[in-house]
mmCIF file of C-alpha atoms in Angstrom:
data_model
loop_
_atom_site.group_PDB
_atom_site.id
_atom_site.type_symbol
_atom_site.label_atom_id
_atom_site.label_comp_id
_atom_site.label_asym_id
_atom_site.label_seq_id
_atom_site.Cartn_x
_atom_site.Cartn_y
_atom_site.Cartn_z
ATOM 1 C CA MET A 12 -52.294 33.801 -146.699
ATOM 2 C CA SER A 13 -55.164 32.166 -147.617
ATOM 3 C CA ASP A 14 -55.006 33.097 -150.912
ATOM 4 C CA LEU A 15 -51.624 32.374 -152.003
ATOM 5 C CA LEU A 16 -53.329 28.732 -150.783
ATOM 6 C CA THR A 17 -55.596 28.261 -153.130
ATOM 7 C CA LEU A 18 -53.662 29.566 -156.364
ATOM 8 C CA THR A 19 -52.112 27.141 -158.420
ATOM 9 C CA PRO A 20 -48.428 26.105 -158.886
ATOM 10 C CA GLN A 21 -48.683 28.716 -163.208
ATOM 11 C CA GLU A 22 -50.317 31.834 -161.251
ATOM 12 C CA ARG A 23 -48.112 31.829 -158.225
ATOM 13 C CA LEU A 24 -44.970 31.996 -161.082
ATOM 14 C CA ASP A 25 -46.581 34.531 -162.489
ATOM 15 C CA ARG A 26 -46.665 36.816 -159.042
ATOM 16 C CA LEU A 27 -43.434 36.014 -158.500
ATOM 17 C CA GLN A 28 -42.199 37.309 -161.318
ATOM 18 C CA GLU A 29 -44.403 40.725 -161.237
ATOM 19 C CA LEU A 30 -43.259 40.903 -157.551
ATOM 20 C CA THR A 31 -39.333 40.526 -159.329
ATOM 21 C CA GLU A 32 -40.149 43.386 -162.782
ATOM 22 C CA PHE A 33 -41.701 45.426 -159.645
ATOM 23 C CA THR A 34 -38.015 46.134 -157.847
ATOM 24 C CA GLU A 35 -36.201 45.583 -160.555
ATOM 25 C CA SER A 36 -37.791 48.681 -161.917
ATOM 26 C CA CYS A 37 -37.715 50.393 -158.070
ATOM 27 C CA LYS A 38 -34.767 49.371 -158.401
ATOM 28 C CA THR A 39 -33.817 51.628 -161.716
ATOM 29 C CA GLN A 40 -35.286 54.339 -159.735
ATOM 30 C CA LEU A 41 -33.525 54.953 -157.038
ATOM 31 C CA ASP A 42 -30.008 55.052 -159.450
ATOM 32 C CA GLY A 43 -31.215 56.896 -161.994
ATOM 33 C CA LEU A 44 -31.985 59.654 -159.034
ATOM 34 C CA LEU A 45 -28.766 58.713 -157.425
ATOM 35 C CA GLU A 46 -27.333 59.079 -160.437
ATOM 36 C CA THR A 47 -28.827 63.070 -160.910
ATOM 37 C CA LEU A 48 -27.853 63.625 -157.768
ATOM 38 C CA GLY A 49 -23.576 62.615 -158.120
ATOM 39 C CA TRP A 50 -24.643 60.375 -155.307
ATOM 40 C CA SER A 51 -23.248 56.698 -154.613
ATOM 41 C CA LEU A 52 -24.956 54.011 -152.179
ATOM 42 C CA ASP A 53 -21.659 53.669 -151.214
ATOM 43 C CA ASP A 54 -20.350 57.034 -150.653
ATOM 44 C CA LYS A 55 -20.380 57.448 -146.872
ATOM 45 C CA ASP A 56 -20.202 60.238 -143.787
ATOM 46 C CA PRO A 57 -16.128 61.792 -143.247
ATOM 47 C CA ASN A 58 -17.673 62.803 -140.257
ATOM 48 C CA GLN A 59 -18.823 59.411 -138.904
ATOM 49 C CA GLU A 60 -16.874 57.607 -136.610
ATOM 50 C CA ALA A 61 -16.380 54.364 -136.271
ATOM 51 C CA MET A 62 -18.296 51.387 -134.706
ATOM 52 C CA GLU A 63 -17.417 48.689 -133.469
ATOM 53 C CA GLN A 64 -19.496 45.762 -132.685
ATOM 54 C CA CYS A 65 -19.816 44.801 -128.603
ATOM 55 C CA PRO A 66 -18.592 41.526 -127.885
ATOM 56 C CA TYR A 67 -21.298 41.189 -124.604
ATOM 57 C CA ASP A 68 -24.571 42.089 -126.330
ATOM 58 C CA PRO A 69 -24.493 41.645 -130.568
ATOM 59 C CA HIS A 70 -26.951 44.095 -130.600
ATOM 60 C CA HIS A 71 -24.806 47.418 -129.317
ATOM 61 C CA GLN A 72 -22.908 48.771 -132.882
ATOM 62 C CA VAL A 73 -20.606 51.842 -129.977
ATOM 63 C CA PRO A 74 -18.149 54.231 -130.830
ATOM 64 C CA VAL A 75 -14.241 52.824 -130.853
ATOM 65 C CA ARG A 76 -13.259 55.676 -128.759
ATOM 66 C CA SER A 77 -15.639 54.616 -126.097
ATOM 67 C CA MET A 78 -15.447 50.743 -126.624
ATOM 68 C CA GLU A 79 -12.748 50.279 -123.643
ATOM 69 C CA LYS A 80 -15.636 52.358 -121.313
ATOM 70 C CA HIS A 81 -18.762 50.173 -122.738
ATOM 71 C CA LYS A 82 -17.080 46.612 -122.437
ATOM 72 C CA ALA A 83 -16.333 47.353 -119.191
ATOM 73 C CA PHE A 84 -19.957 48.324 -117.902
ATOM 74 C CA CYS A 85 -21.291 45.743 -120.382
ATOM 75 C CA SER A 86 -20.148 42.667 -119.454
ATOM 76 C CA LEU A 87 -20.989 43.712 -115.524
ATOM 77 C CA ARG A 88 -23.928 44.222 -116.567
ATOM 78 C CA LYS A 89 -24.272 40.937 -118.263
ATOM 79 C CA MET A 90 -23.088 39.901 -114.772
ATOM 80 C CA GLY A 91 -26.714 41.413 -112.611
ATOM 81 C CA TYR A 92 -24.871 44.231 -111.828
ATOM 82 C CA THR A 93 -27.369 47.332 -111.733
ATOM 83 C CA ALA A 94 -26.337 50.913 -112.356
ATOM 84 C CA GLU A 95 -26.705 52.009 -108.873
ATOM 85 C CA GLU A 96 -24.495 49.051 -107.973
ATOM 86 C CA GLN A 97 -21.352 50.313 -110.634
ATOM 87 C CA GLU A 98 -21.641 53.982 -109.609
ATOM 88 C CA GLU A 99 -20.934 53.085 -105.762
ATOM 89 C CA MET A 100 -17.716 50.794 -106.896
ATOM 90 C CA ILE A 101 -14.747 52.532 -107.508
ATOM 91 C CA ASP A 102 -11.212 50.888 -108.845
ATOM 92 C CA PRO A 103 -8.765 51.221 -107.411
ATOM 93 C CA SER A 104 -5.923 50.313 -109.718
ATOM 94 C CA VAL A 105 -5.437 54.102 -110.496
ATOM 95 C CA CYS A 106 -3.712 53.602 -106.684
ATOM 96 C CA TYR A 107 -0.992 52.195 -107.947
ATOM 97 C CA GLU A 108 -0.427 52.880 -111.225
ATOM 98 C CA ASN A 109 2.627 55.751 -111.053
ATOM 99 C CA ASN A 110 3.771 53.227 -108.143
ATOM 100 C CA SER A 111 5.850 49.536 -106.947
ATOM 101 C CA ILE A 112 3.213 48.358 -105.874
ATOM 102 C CA LYS A 113 3.082 44.987 -107.587
ATOM 103 C CA THR A 114 -0.867 43.770 -107.418
ATOM 104 C CA PHE A 115 -2.803 40.186 -108.329
ATOM 105 C CA THR A 116 -6.003 40.029 -110.955
ATOM 106 C CA MET A 117 -8.316 37.402 -110.013
ATOM 107 C CA ASP A 118 -10.278 35.183 -112.924
ATOM 108 C CA LYS A 119 -13.337 33.101 -112.596
ATOM 109 C CA PRO A 120 -11.196 30.200 -114.122
ATOM 110 C CA THR A 121 -9.248 31.127 -111.259
ATOM 111 C CA GLN A 122 -10.899 31.269 -107.846
ATOM 112 C CA HIS A 123 -12.999 28.164 -108.667
ATOM 113 C CA GLN A 124 -9.079 25.847 -108.943
ATOM 114 C CA VAL A 125 -8.530 28.223 -106.016
ATOM 115 C CA ILE A 126 -11.478 26.819 -104.058
ATOM 116 C CA LEU A 127 -11.458 22.942 -105.507
ATOM 117 C CA GLN A 128 -7.563 22.610 -104.256
ATOM 118 C CA ALA A 129 -8.993 24.159 -101.040
ATOM 119 C CA ARG A 130 -12.138 22.213 -101.058
ATOM 120 C CA SER A 131 -10.251 18.698 -101.513
ATOM 121 C CA ALA A 132 -7.378 19.635 -98.488
ATOM 122 C CA ALA A 133 -10.647 19.889 -95.929
ATOM 123 C CA PRO A 134 -10.707 16.982 -93.575
ATOM 124 C CA LEU A 135 -14.467 15.216 -95.051
ATOM 125 C CA MET A 136 -16.033 15.484 -91.080
ATOM 126 C CA ARG A 137 -16.934 18.529 -89.399
ATOM 127 C CA MET A 138 -14.086 19.831 -87.056
ATOM 128 C CA GLU A 139 -13.737 22.259 -84.414
ATOM 129 C CA GLY A 140 -11.902 25.166 -85.936
ATOM 130 C CA VAL A 141 -10.838 23.600 -89.334
ATOM 131 C CA PHE A 142 -13.226 24.901 -91.904
ATOM 132 C CA TRP A 143 -14.191 21.055 -94.086
ATOM 133 C CA GLN A 144 -16.296 19.953 -97.573
ATOM 134 C CA GLY A 145 -19.427 21.287 -96.888
ATOM 135 C CA GLN A 146 -18.238 24.525 -96.040
ATOM 136 C CA TYR A 147 -17.066 25.455 -99.369
ATOM 137 C CA SER A 148 -18.569 26.262 -102.680
ATOM 138 C CA GLY A 149 -18.984 24.195 -105.141
ATOM 139 C CA GLN A 150 -19.815 25.622 -108.058
ATOM 140 C CA PRO A 151 -17.877 28.006 -110.081
ATOM 141 C CA VAL A 152 -19.255 31.453 -108.951
ATOM 142 C CA ASP A 153 -17.834 34.895 -110.944
ATOM 143 C CA VAL A 154 -15.182 36.577 -109.540
ATOM 144 C CA PRO A 155 -17.096 39.391 -107.020
ATOM 145 C CA GLN A 156 -16.646 43.053 -108.167
ATOM 146 C CA SER A 157 -18.420 44.591 -104.823
ATOM 147 C CA HIS A 158 -17.931 44.063 -101.378
ATOM 148 C CA LYS A 159 -21.861 43.051 -100.742
ATOM 149 C CA ARG A 160 -20.890 40.366 -103.987
ATOM 150 C CA THR A 161 -18.176 39.246 -102.453
ATOM 151 C CA VAL A 162 -19.454 38.290 -98.897
ATOM 152 C CA CYS A 163 -23.265 37.269 -100.894
ATOM 153 C CA ASP A 164 -21.561 34.905 -102.700
ATOM 154 C CA LEU A 165 -18.492 33.561 -101.885
ATOM 155 C CA THR A 166 -18.568 31.912 -98.034
ATOM 156 C CA VAL A 167 -15.865 32.998 -95.364
ATOM 157 C CA ALA A 168 -14.147 28.945 -96.648
ATOM 158 C CA ASP A 169 -13.368 31.060 -100.380
ATOM 159 C CA ARG A 170 -12.548 34.358 -98.877
ATOM 160 C CA LEU A 171 -9.709 32.451 -96.725
ATOM 161 C CA ALA A 172 -9.074 29.971 -99.571
ATOM 162 C CA LEU A 173 -8.885 32.752 -102.433
ATOM 163 C CA TYR A 174 -6.392 35.576 -98.978
ATOM 164 C CA ASP A 175 -3.741 32.801 -98.995
ATOM 165 C CA HIS A 176 -3.583 31.218 -102.647
ATOM 166 C CA VAL A 177 -2.848 35.340 -103.375
ATOM 167 C CA ILE A 178 -0.701 36.175 -100.371
ATOM 168 C CA GLY A 179 1.870 33.049 -101.064
ATOM 169 C CA VAL A 180 2.279 34.761 -104.844
ATOM 170 C CA PHE A 181 3.801 37.053 -103.058
ATOM 171 C CA ASN A 182 5.208 35.049 -101.171
ATOM 172 C CA ARG A 183 6.860 33.525 -103.864
ATOM 173 C CA GLN A 184 7.464 36.289 -106.739
ATOM 174 C CA LYS A 185 9.221 38.589 -103.014
ATOM 175 C CA GLU A 186 11.511 34.995 -103.105
ATOM 176 C CA ALA A 187 11.627 34.556 -107.344
ATOM 177 C CA GLY A 188 12.847 38.866 -107.792
ATOM 178 C CA SER A 189 14.633 41.458 -105.456
ATOM 179 C CA SER A 190 12.078 43.456 -104.231
ATOM 180 C CA SER A 191 13.386 48.118 -104.597
ATOM 181 C CA ASN A 192 11.809 47.811 -100.093
ATOM 182 C CA ASP A 193 14.217 45.228 -99.252
ATOM 183 C CA ASP A 194 14.631 47.677 -96.544
ATOM 184 C CA LEU A 195 11.233 47.191 -94.892
ATOM 185 C CA TYR A 196 12.697 43.839 -93.885
ATOM 186 C CA VAL A 197 14.977 44.260 -92.733
ATOM 187 C CA ASP A 198 14.827 42.506 -88.729
ATOM 188 C CA LEU A 199 17.222 45.202 -86.997
ATOM 189 C CA VAL A 200 16.823 44.278 -83.660
ATOM 190 C CA SER A 201 18.804 41.012 -84.278
ATOM 191 C CA LYS A 202 20.968 42.926 -86.879
ATOM 192 C CA LEU A 203 22.065 44.930 -83.571
ATOM 193 C CA GLN A 204 21.908 41.541 -80.812
ATOM 194 C CA LYS A 205 24.537 40.095 -83.494
ATOM 195 C CA ASP A 206 26.335 43.293 -83.064
ATOM 196 C CA GLU A 207 26.545 42.834 -79.578
ATOM 197 C CA GLU A 208 27.487 39.235 -79.394
ATOM 198 C CA GLN A 209 30.521 40.325 -81.573
ATOM 199 C CA ASN A 210 32.089 42.000 -78.219
ATOM 200 C CA GLU A 211 34.755 43.835 -80.082
ATOM 201 C CA PRO A 212 36.372 46.516 -78.002
ATOM 202 C CA LYS A 213 35.153 49.860 -77.980
ATOM 203 C CA THR A 214 37.177 52.787 -79.352
ATOM 204 C CA HIS A 215 37.749 56.204 -77.367
ATOM 205 C CA LEU A 216 35.457 58.047 -80.061
ATOM 206 C CA GLU A 217 32.472 55.393 -79.671
ATOM 207 C CA LEU A 218 32.848 56.211 -75.963
ATOM 208 C CA MET A 219 33.624 59.672 -76.422
ATOM 209 C CA ALA A 220 29.965 59.472 -78.357
ATOM 210 C CA GLU A 221 28.017 57.883 -76.564
ATOM 211 C CA MET A 222 29.648 59.634 -73.432
ATOM 212 C CA ARG A 223 28.163 62.757 -74.772
ATOM 213 C CA ASP A 224 24.734 61.543 -76.073
ATOM 214 C CA TYR A 225 24.318 60.099 -72.035
ATOM 215 C CA LYS A 226 24.996 64.335 -70.553
ATOM 216 C CA ARG A 227 22.535 65.002 -73.297
ATOM 217 C CA ARG A 228 19.067 63.251 -72.341
ATOM 218 C CA ARG A 229 17.162 64.007 -69.969
ATOM 219 C CA GLN A 230 17.135 63.468 -66.736
ATOM 220 C CA SER A 231 13.958 62.231 -66.554
ATOM 221 C CA TYR A 232 15.304 59.212 -68.789
ATOM 222 C CA ARG A 233 18.040 58.179 -66.445
ATOM 223 C CA ALA A 234 17.614 56.216 -63.541
ATOM 224 C CA LYS A 235 17.626 58.509 -60.974
ATOM 225 C CA ASN A 236 14.886 56.689 -58.509
ATOM 226 C CA VAL A 237 17.262 53.355 -58.648
ATOM 227 C CA HIS A 238 15.644 52.933 -55.658
ATOM 228 C CA ILE A 239 12.038 52.007 -57.755
ATOM 229 C CA THR A 240 13.712 50.953 -61.042
ATOM 230 C CA LYS A 241 15.299 48.268 -58.906
ATOM 231 C CA LYS A 242 13.394 46.051 -57.530
ATOM 232 C CA SER A 243 12.861 42.168 -56.486
ATOM 233 C CA TYR A 244 9.370 40.971 -57.641
ATOM 234 C CA THR A 245 8.232 40.291 -54.454
ATOM 235 C CA GLU A 246 8.557 44.435 -53.926
ATOM 236 C CA VAL A 247 6.571 44.396 -56.710
ATOM 237 C CA ILE A 248 4.211 42.231 -55.371
ATOM 238 C CA ARG A 249 4.036 43.349 -51.897
ATOM 239 C CA GLU A 250 3.432 46.818 -52.980
ATOM 240 C CA VAL A 251 0.930 45.573 -56.061
ATOM 241 C CA ILE A 252 -1.481 43.779 -52.592
ATOM 242 C CA ASN A 253 -0.342 46.516 -50.483
ATOM 243 C CA VAL A 254 -3.236 49.762 -53.473
ATOM 244 C CA HIS A 255 -5.248 46.490 -54.076
ATOM 245 C CA SER A 256 -6.370 46.488 -50.044
ATOM 246 C CA ASP A 257 -5.898 49.947 -49.562
ATOM 247 C CA GLU A 258 -8.886 50.072 -52.082
ATOM 248 C CA LEU A 259 -11.145 47.930 -50.599
ATOM 249 C CA CYS A 260 -10.664 49.335 -48.001
ATOM 250 C CA LYS A 261 -12.114 52.007 -49.332
ATOM 251 C CA GLN A 262 -15.237 50.377 -51.002
ATOM 252 C CA TRP A 263 -15.661 48.967 -47.117
ATOM 253 C CA ARG A 264 -15.756 52.110 -45.843
ATOM 254 C CA GLU A 265 -17.965 53.642 -48.469
ATOM 255 C CA GLU A 266 -20.102 51.170 -48.451
ATOM 256 C CA ARG A 267 -20.050 51.882 -44.353
ATOM 257 C CA GLU A 268 -21.286 55.159 -44.759
ATOM 258 C CA GLU A 269 -23.809 54.574 -47.119
ATOM 259 C CA GLU A 270 -25.486 52.485 -44.629
ATOM 260 C CA LYS A 271 -25.284 54.404 -42.355
ATOM 261 C CA ASP A 272 -26.822 57.330 -44.080
ATOM 262 C CA GLU A 273 -29.727 54.721 -45.151
ATOM 263 C CA GLU A 274 -30.317 54.741 -41.630
ATOM 264 C CA GLU A 275 -30.172 57.904 -40.330
ATOM 265 C CA GLU A 276 -32.659 58.537 -43.061
ATOM 266 C CA GLU A 277 -34.955 54.940 -41.970
ATOM 267 C CA GLU A 278 -34.687 57.211 -38.565
ATOM 268 C CA GLY A 279 -35.746 60.923 -39.039
ATOM 269 C CA GLY A 280 -38.959 58.747 -41.082
ATOM 270 C CA GLU A 281 -39.965 56.992 -37.773
ATOM 271 C CA ARG A 282 -38.959 60.427 -36.111
ATOM 272 C CA SER A 283 -40.983 62.414 -38.911
ATOM 273 C CA GLU A 284 -44.253 60.231 -38.536
ATOM 274 C CA HIS A 285 -43.992 60.326 -34.699
ATOM 275 C CA SER A 286 -43.738 63.946 -34.431
ATOM 276 C CA SER A 287 -46.915 64.530 -36.638
ATOM 277 C CA HIS A 288 -49.493 62.386 -35.034
ATOM 278 C CA ARG A 289 -48.222 64.409 -31.770
ATOM 279 C CA ARG A 290 -49.045 67.574 -33.807
ATOM 280 C CA ARG A 291 -52.332 65.283 -34.612
ATOM 281 C CA SER A 292 -53.007 64.513 -30.937
ATOM 282 C CA ASP A 293 -52.511 68.378 -29.817
ATOM 283 C CA GLU A 294 -54.448 70.090 -32.288
ATOM 284 C CA ARG A 295 -57.387 66.262 -31.445
ATOM 285 C CA GLN A 296 -56.478 69.076 -27.748
ATOM 286 C CA SER A 297 -56.839 71.857 -29.353
ATOM 287 C CA VAL A 298 -59.836 71.428 -31.132
ATOM 288 C CA SER A 299 -61.825 69.470 -28.030
ATOM 289 C CA SER A 300 -60.598 72.575 -25.130
ATOM 290 C CA ASP A 301 -61.765 75.517 -27.877
ATOM 291 C CA SER A 302 -65.023 73.426 -28.168
ATOM 292 C CA ARG A 303 -64.811 73.384 -24.318
ATOM 293 C CA GLN A 304 -64.980 76.840 -24.120
ATOM 294 C CA SER A 305 -67.462 77.329 -26.170
ATOM 295 C CA HIS A 306 -69.013 75.483 -24.062
ATOM 296 C CA SER A 307 -68.637 78.210 -20.729
ATOM 297 C CA ARG A 308 -69.347 80.308 -23.100
ATOM 298 C CA ARG A 309 -72.799 79.967 -23.891
ATOM 299 C CA HIS A 310 -73.272 78.298 -20.282
ATOM 300 C CA ARG A 311 -72.143 81.100 -18.578
ATOM 301 C CA SER A 312 -74.632 83.548 -21.263
ATOM 302 C CA ARG A 313 -77.419 81.417 -20.712
ATOM 303 C CA GLU A 314 -76.549 81.880 -17.025
ATOM 304 C CA ARG A 315 -75.837 86.088 -16.793
ATOM 305 C CA SER A 316 -79.844 85.830 -18.802
ATOM 306 C CA HIS A 317 -81.138 83.664 -16.045
ATOM 307 C CA GLU A 318 -79.516 86.465 -13.827
ATOM 308 C CA ARG A 319 -80.764 89.386 -15.497
ATOM 309 C CA GLU A 320 -84.255 88.310 -15.855
ATOM 310 C CA SER A 321 -84.327 87.461 -11.580
ATOM 311 C CA LYS A 322 -83.616 91.037 -10.761
ATOM 312 C CA LYS A 323 -85.976 92.547 -13.590
ATOM 313 C CA LYS A 324 -88.222 90.208 -11.411
ATOM 314 C CA LYS A 325 -86.679 90.529 -7.985
ATOM 315 C CA LYS A 326 -86.778 94.966 -8.807
ATOM 316 C CA ARG A 327 -90.510 94.620 -9.706
ATOM 317 C CA SER A 328 -90.788 92.613 -6.483
ATOM 318 C CA ARG A 329 -88.965 95.324 -3.883
ATOM 319 C CA ASP A 330 -90.901 97.813 -5.523
ATOM 320 C CA SER A 331 -94.042 95.848 -4.132
ATOM 321 C CA ARG A 332 -92.923 95.334 -0.496
ATOM 322 C CA SER A 333 -92.099 97.126 2.383
ATOM 323 C CA PRO A 334 -88.735 98.335 3.428
ATOM 324 C CA ASP A 335 -88.052 96.267 6.127
ATOM 325 C CA ASP A 336 -88.967 93.287 3.395
ATOM 326 C CA ASN A 337 -86.263 95.238 1.573
ATOM 327 C CA HIS A 338 -83.614 95.781 3.794
ATOM 328 C CA HIS A 339 -83.717 91.728 4.507
ATOM 329 C CA HIS A 340 -84.102 91.467 1.068
ATOM 330 C CA HIS A 341 -80.796 93.335 -0.355
ATOM 331 C CA HIS A 342 -79.018 91.774 2.254
ATOM 332 C CA GLU A 343 -79.348 87.878 1.176
ATOM 333 C CA ARG A 344 -78.561 89.803 -2.144
ATOM 334 C CA LYS A 345 -74.861 90.220 -0.587
ATOM 335 C CA LYS A 346 -74.791 87.110 0.232
ATOM 336 C CA LYS A 347 -75.704 85.796 -2.595
ATOM 337 C CA LYS A 348 -73.494 87.367 -5.144
ATOM 338 C CA LYS A 349 -70.210 86.775 -2.422
ATOM 339 C CA LYS A 350 -71.272 83.555 -2.626
ATOM 340 C CA LYS A 351 -71.487 84.076 -6.736
ATOM 341 C CA LYS A 352 -68.084 85.750 -6.401
ATOM 342 C CA ASP A 353 -66.651 83.032 -4.514
ATOM 343 C CA GLU A 354 -67.649 80.508 -6.289
ATOM 344 C CA ARG A 355 -66.213 81.867 -10.049
ATOM 345 C CA GLU A 356 -62.286 82.275 -8.488
ATOM 346 C CA LYS A 357 -62.646 78.411 -8.114
ATOM 347 C CA GLU A 358 -63.069 78.273 -11.042
ATOM 348 C CA LYS A 359 -60.685 80.264 -12.196
#
């Protein structure tokens, strides 16, 4: 680039002439090669499909057979729908192909016009139970193609206005043209009432048909319980009051029984506490009595050991004494034994 800037105008013309001669020589060589092979630049592959340019993106060249599918995909892609969102979409037009159900297709200008009309008819200030102008969207938005976009792009007031517009369009179409489903809109109740109001005398055949239908009817559908089916308003209210009062009585009885059960449980708890206290006191008394008995046994064993020792000493002294002394001591010993025996019996 710097070399071209430094060149003079004559030198630039010379360079341009060289490039032109080079391109012409290349072209002549290419034409000669095509002529040798028998080809032509205008020839096309007969098996190649015809391609068309996408109206939404000029860089897309799509076959003619798949142009409609590509248009739907590309238009949604331009509106911001991802491939995952397009997979979740379902075209409902398939359900109405072979039916006479009417459909309505909303476009962007119609949608914006309907919202603006509803907004102009709404009050300026906030009012209870009515949408005001601040709850309508002012800028035009694309027609939502999914429920998620409908909730995000349109307000509650916008959706209600569009619903009213579609219902109004169908009502006008129904009034303008005759519908094949006229029987669906016939008020059969009013028609029967008009027939009864005429009060025309019934023929013999009609009376016989009514009697036949009456006999065919099951007994449970006849008014067999006239004393129940034909009650005055006061009797019905009286029965209702009786039923409610019985239910209240049952509820009060259950509450009283629950209170009694709770009181009995509390009393049982107090009794158990009292019995446990008595058991503890008895256990303490038994422990104290056992300790006393063991103490008395020890005392008796000690006494017996002392007695044995005293007997041994006495025996030794007796052996060393005279016979008279032995007789006297023997008599005293008997008295002492008798005395001790009496003391033991008193203790027992």
